[in-house]
CSV table of C-alpha atoms in Angstrom, one decimal:
chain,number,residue,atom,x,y,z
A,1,UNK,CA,0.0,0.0,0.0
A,2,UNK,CA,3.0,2.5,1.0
A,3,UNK,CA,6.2,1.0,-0.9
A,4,UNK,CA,9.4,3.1,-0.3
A,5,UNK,CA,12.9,2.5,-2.0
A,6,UNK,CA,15.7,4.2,-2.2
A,7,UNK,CA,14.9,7.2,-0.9
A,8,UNK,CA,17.3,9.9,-0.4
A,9,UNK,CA,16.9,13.9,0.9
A,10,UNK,CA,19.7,16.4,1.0
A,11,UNK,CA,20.1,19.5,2.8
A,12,UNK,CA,18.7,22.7,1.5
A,13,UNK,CA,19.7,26.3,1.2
A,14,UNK,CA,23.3,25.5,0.7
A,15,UNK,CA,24.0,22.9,3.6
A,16,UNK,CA,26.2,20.1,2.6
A,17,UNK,CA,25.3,16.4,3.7
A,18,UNK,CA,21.9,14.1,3.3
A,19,UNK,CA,19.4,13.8,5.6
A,20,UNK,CA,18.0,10.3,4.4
A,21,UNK,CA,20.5,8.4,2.4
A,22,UNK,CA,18.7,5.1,0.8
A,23,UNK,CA,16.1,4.7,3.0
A,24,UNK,CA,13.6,2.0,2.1
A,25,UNK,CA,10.3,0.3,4.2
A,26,UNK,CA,6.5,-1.1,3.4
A,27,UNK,CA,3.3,-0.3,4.6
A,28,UNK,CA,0.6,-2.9,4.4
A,29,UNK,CA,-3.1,-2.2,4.7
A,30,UNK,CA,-3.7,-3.0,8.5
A,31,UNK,CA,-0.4,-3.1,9.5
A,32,UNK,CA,1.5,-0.5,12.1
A,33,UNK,CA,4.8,0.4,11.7
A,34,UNK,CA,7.0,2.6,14.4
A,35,UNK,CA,10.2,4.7,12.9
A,36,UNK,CA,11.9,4.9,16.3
A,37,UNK,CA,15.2,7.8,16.0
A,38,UNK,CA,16.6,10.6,18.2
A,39,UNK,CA,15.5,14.5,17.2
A,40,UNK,CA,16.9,16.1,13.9
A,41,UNK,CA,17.5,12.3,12.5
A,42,UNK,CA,14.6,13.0,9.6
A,43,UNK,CA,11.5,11.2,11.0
A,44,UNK,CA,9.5,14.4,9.9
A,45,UNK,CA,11.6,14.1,6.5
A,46,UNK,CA,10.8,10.8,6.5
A,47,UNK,CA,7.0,11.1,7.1
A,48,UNK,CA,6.2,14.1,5.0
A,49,UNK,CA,7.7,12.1,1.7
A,50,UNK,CA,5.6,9.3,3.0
A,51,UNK,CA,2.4,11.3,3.3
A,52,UNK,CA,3.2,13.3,-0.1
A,53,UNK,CA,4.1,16.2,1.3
A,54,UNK,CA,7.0,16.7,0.3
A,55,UNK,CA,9.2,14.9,-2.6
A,56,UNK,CA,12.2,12.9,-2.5
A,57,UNK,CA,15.5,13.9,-4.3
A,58,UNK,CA,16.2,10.5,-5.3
A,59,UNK,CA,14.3,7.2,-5.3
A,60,UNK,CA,10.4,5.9,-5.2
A,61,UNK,CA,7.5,6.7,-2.7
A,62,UNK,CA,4.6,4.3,-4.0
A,63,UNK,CA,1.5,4.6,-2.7
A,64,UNK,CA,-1.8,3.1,-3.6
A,65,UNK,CA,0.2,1.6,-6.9
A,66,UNK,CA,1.2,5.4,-8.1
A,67,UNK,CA,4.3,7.0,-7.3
A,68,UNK,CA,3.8,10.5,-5.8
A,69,UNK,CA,6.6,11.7,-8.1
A,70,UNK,CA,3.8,11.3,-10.9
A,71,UNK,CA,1.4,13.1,-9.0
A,72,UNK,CA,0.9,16.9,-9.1
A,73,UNK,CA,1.3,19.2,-6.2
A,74,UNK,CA,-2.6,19.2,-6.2
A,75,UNK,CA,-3.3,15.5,-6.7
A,76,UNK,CA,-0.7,15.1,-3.7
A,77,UNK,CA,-2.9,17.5,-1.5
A,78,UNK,CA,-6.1,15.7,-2.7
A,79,UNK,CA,-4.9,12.7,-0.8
A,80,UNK,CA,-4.5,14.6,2.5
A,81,UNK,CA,-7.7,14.2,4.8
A,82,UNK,CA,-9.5,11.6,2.9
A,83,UNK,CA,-7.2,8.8,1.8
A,84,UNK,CA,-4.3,9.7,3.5
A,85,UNK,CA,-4.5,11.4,7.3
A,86,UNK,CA,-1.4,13.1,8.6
A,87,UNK,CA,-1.3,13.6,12.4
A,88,UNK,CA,1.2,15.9,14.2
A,89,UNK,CA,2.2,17.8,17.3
A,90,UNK,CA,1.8,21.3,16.2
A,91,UNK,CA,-1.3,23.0,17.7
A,92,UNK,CA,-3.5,24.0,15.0
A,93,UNK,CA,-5.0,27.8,15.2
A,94,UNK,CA,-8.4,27.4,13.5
A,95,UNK,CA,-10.8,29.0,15.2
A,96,UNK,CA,-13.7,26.5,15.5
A,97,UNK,CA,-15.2,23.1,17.5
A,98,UNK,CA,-13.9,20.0,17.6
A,99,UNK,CA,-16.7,19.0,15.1
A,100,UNK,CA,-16.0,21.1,12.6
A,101,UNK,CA,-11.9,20.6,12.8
A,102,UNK,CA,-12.7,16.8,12.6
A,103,UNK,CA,-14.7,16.8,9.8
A,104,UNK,CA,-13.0,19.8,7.6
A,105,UNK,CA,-11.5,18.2,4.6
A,106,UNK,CA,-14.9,16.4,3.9
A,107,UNK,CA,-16.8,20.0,4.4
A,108,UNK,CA,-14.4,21.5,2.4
A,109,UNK,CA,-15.1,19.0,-0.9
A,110,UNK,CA,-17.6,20.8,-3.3
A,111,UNK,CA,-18.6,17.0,-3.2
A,112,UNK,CA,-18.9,16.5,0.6
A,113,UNK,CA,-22.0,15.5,2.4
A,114,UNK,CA,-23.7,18.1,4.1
A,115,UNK,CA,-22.3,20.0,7.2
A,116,UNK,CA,-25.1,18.3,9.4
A,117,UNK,CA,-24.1,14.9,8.4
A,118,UNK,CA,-20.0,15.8,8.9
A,119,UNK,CA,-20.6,16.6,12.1
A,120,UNK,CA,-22.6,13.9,13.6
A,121,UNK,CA,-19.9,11.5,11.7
A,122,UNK,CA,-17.8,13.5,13.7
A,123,UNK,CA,-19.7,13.4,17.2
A,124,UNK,CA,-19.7,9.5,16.6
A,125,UNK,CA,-16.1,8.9,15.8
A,126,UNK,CA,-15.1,11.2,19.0
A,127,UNK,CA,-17.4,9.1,21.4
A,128,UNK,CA,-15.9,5.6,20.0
A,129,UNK,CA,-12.8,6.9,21.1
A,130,UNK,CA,-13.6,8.0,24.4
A,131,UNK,CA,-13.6,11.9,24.3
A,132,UNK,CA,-17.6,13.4,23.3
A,133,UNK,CA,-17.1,15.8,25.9
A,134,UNK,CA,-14.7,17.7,23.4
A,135,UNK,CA,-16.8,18.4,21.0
A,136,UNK,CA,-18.1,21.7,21.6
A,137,UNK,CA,-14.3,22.8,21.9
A,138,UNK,CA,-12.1,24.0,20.2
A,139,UNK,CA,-8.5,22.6,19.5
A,140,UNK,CA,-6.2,25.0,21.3
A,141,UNK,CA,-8.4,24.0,24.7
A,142,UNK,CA,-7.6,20.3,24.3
A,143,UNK,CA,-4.9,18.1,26.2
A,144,UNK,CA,-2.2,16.2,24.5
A,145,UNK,CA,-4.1,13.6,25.5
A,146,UNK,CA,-7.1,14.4,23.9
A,147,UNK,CA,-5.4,15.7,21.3
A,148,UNK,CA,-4.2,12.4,20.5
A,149,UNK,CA,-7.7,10.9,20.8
A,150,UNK,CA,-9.2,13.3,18.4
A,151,UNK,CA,-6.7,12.7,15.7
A,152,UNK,CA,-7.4,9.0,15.9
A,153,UNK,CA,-11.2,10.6,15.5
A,154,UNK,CA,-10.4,12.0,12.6
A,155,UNK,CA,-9.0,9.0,11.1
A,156,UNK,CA,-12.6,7.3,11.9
A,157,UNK,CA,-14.1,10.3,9.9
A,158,UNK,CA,-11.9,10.1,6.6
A,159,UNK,CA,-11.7,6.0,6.6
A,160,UNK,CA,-8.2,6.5,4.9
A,161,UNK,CA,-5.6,3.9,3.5
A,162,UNK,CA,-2.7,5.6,5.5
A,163,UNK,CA,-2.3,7.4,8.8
A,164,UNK,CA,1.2,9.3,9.5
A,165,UNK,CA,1.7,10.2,12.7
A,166,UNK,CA,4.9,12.4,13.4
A,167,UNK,CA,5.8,12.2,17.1
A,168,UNK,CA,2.4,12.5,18.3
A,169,UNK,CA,2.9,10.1,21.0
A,170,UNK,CA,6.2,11.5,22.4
A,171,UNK,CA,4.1,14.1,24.4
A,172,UNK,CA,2.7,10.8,26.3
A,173,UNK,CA,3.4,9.2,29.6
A,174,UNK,CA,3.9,5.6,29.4
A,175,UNK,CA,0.7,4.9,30.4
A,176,UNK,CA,-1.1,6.9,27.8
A,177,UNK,CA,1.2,5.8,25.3
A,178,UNK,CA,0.1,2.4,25.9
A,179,UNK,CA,-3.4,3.1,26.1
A,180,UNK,CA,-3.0,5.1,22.5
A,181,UNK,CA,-1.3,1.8,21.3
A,182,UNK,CA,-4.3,-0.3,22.4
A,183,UNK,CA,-7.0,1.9,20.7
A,184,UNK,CA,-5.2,2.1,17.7
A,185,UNK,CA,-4.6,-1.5,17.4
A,186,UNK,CA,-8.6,-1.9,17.6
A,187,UNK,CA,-8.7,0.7,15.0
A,188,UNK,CA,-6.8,-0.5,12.8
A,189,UNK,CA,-8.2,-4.1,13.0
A,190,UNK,CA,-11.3,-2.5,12.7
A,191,UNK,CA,-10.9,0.0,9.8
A,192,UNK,CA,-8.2,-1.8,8.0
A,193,UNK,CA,-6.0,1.7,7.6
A,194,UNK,CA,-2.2,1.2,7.9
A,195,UNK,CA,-0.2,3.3,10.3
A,196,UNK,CA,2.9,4.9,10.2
A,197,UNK,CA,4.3,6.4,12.9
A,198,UNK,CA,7.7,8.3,14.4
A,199,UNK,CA,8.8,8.1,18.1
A,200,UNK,CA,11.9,9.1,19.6
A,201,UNK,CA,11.8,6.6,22.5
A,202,UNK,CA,12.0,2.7,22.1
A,203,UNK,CA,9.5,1.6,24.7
A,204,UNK,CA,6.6,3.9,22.7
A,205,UNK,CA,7.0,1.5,19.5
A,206,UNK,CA,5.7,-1.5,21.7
A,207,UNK,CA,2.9,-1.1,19.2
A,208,UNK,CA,4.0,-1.7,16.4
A,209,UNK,CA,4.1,-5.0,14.1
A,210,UNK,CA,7.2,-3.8,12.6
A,211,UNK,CA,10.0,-1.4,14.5
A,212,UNK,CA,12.5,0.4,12.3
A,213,UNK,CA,15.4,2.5,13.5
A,214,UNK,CA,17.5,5.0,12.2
A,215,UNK,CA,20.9,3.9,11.4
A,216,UNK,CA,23.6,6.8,9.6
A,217,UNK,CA,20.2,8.5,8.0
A,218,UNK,CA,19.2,5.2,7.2
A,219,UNK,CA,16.9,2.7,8.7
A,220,UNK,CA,17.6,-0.6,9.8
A,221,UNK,CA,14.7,-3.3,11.0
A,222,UNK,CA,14.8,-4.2,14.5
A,223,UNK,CA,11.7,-5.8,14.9
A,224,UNK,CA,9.2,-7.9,12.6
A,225,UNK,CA,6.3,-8.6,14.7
A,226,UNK,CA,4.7,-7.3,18.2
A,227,UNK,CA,6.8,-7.6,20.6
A,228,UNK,CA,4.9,-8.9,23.1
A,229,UNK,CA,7.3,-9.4,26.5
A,230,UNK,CA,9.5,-7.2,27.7
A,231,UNK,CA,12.4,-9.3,27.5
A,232,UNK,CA,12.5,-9.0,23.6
A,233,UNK,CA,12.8,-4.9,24.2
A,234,UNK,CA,15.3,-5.8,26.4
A,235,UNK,CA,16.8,-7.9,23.8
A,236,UNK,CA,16.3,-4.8,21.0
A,237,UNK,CA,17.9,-2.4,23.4
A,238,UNK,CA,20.6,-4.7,23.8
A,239,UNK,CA,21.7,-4.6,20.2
A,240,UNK,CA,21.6,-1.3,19.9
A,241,UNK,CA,24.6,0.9,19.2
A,242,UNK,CA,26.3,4.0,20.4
A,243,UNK,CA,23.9,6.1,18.6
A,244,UNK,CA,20.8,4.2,18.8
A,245,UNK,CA,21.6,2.4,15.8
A,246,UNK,CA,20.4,-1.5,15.5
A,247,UNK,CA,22.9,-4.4,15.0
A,248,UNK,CA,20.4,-6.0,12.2
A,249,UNK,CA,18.8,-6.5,8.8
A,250,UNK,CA,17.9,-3.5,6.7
A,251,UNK,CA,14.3,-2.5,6.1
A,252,UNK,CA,12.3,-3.9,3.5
């Protein structure tokens, strides 16, 4: 569903060096994969080529069967909010409810249902994920927490192929986090969406079905299923080196 090869990023404006140097990783429908790295190590690089945001200097970003390097600028933002959902940090500054924010790229289609029905798609998906008290706010009044909870809303909304999500989950305790992982899993099992996530902190990829690391602006795979105990972190942690970096297999 998300196929990426070779992919490689330079510096801009005149800096020598790469930030992602033949990177390479899969996406299946229903399946959660974790990019765990350190900050300034291109996970958002990585994520915004991977939601077709941004374009890569060398290599393929395949998604759906189309690489976004034949897509135009405004095919690319087509994606965004309906078959792609990108989920990040940053506090956004629109000025209206929960409701409305959830449901915007589907008001915002000359094809879109009506308002009315938007927003009680969006009242349904925040109550199935725990937060209908929010949705009379608006999203400057939220908690990280909740903040978390409506983007996972929003995912219910658009019924995507692909959810991003670029270090969302580092603003959680590990309680939360695991609590974040078990709702998505039901999600995702649910919806049948894959997930691609960024997290700077091993123990928040628990998650995942498959954990990639960076590696020398690379990735390397460190884990191809759920790791289920704790010994086989351990284990991971282990074989980790100076900078983070796996002793293992690179991604495919």
């Amino acid at each position: 569903m998300l196929v990426l090869r070779g992919v490689r990023v330079g510096y801009r404006q005149g800096r020598a060096g790469v930030i992602l140097e033949d990177v390479s990783l899969d996406v299946a429908a229903g399946q959660t994969v974790a990019v765990v790295g350190e900050r300034w190590e291109g996970k958002t690089t990585l994520l915004r080529l991977a939601a077709g945001r941004d374009l890569a200097e060398d290599g393929h970003i395949i998604f759906d069967g189309t690489d976004f390097a034949n897509r135009s600028r405004r095919e690319r933002a087509r994606l965004l909010g309906h078959e792609i959902v990108w989920l990040e940090r940053t506090e956004p500054s629109l000025r209206m409810t929960m409701l409305d924010y959830i449901g915007l790229p589907h008001i915002m289609g000359w094809r879109a249902p009506r308002r009315a029905q938007v927003r009680r798609m969006a009242a349904e998906a925040l109550d199935r994920v725990g937060i209908a008290h929010v949705a009379h706010k608006r999203p400057q009044a939220l908690s990280n927490w909740e903040r978390v909870l409506a983007g996972l809303a929003s995912a219910i909304v658009a019924r995507p192929k692909l959810v991003v999500i670029d270090d969302l989950l580092d603003a959680l305790g590990t309680s939360r986090t695991l609590q974040a992982g078990d709702l998505l899993g039901s999600l995702v099992h649910e919806f049948g969406f894959g997930v691609l996530f960024s997290v700077s902190d091993l123990d928040a990829a628990v998650m995942a079905d498959r954990i990639l690391v960076f590696e020398q602006h690379t990735l390397r795979l460190m884990a191809d299923h759920h790791p289920h105990h704790a010994d086989e972190l351990a284990l991971a942690r282990a074989g980790r080196g100076i900078h983070g970096a796996p002793r293992s297999t690179r991604a495919c």
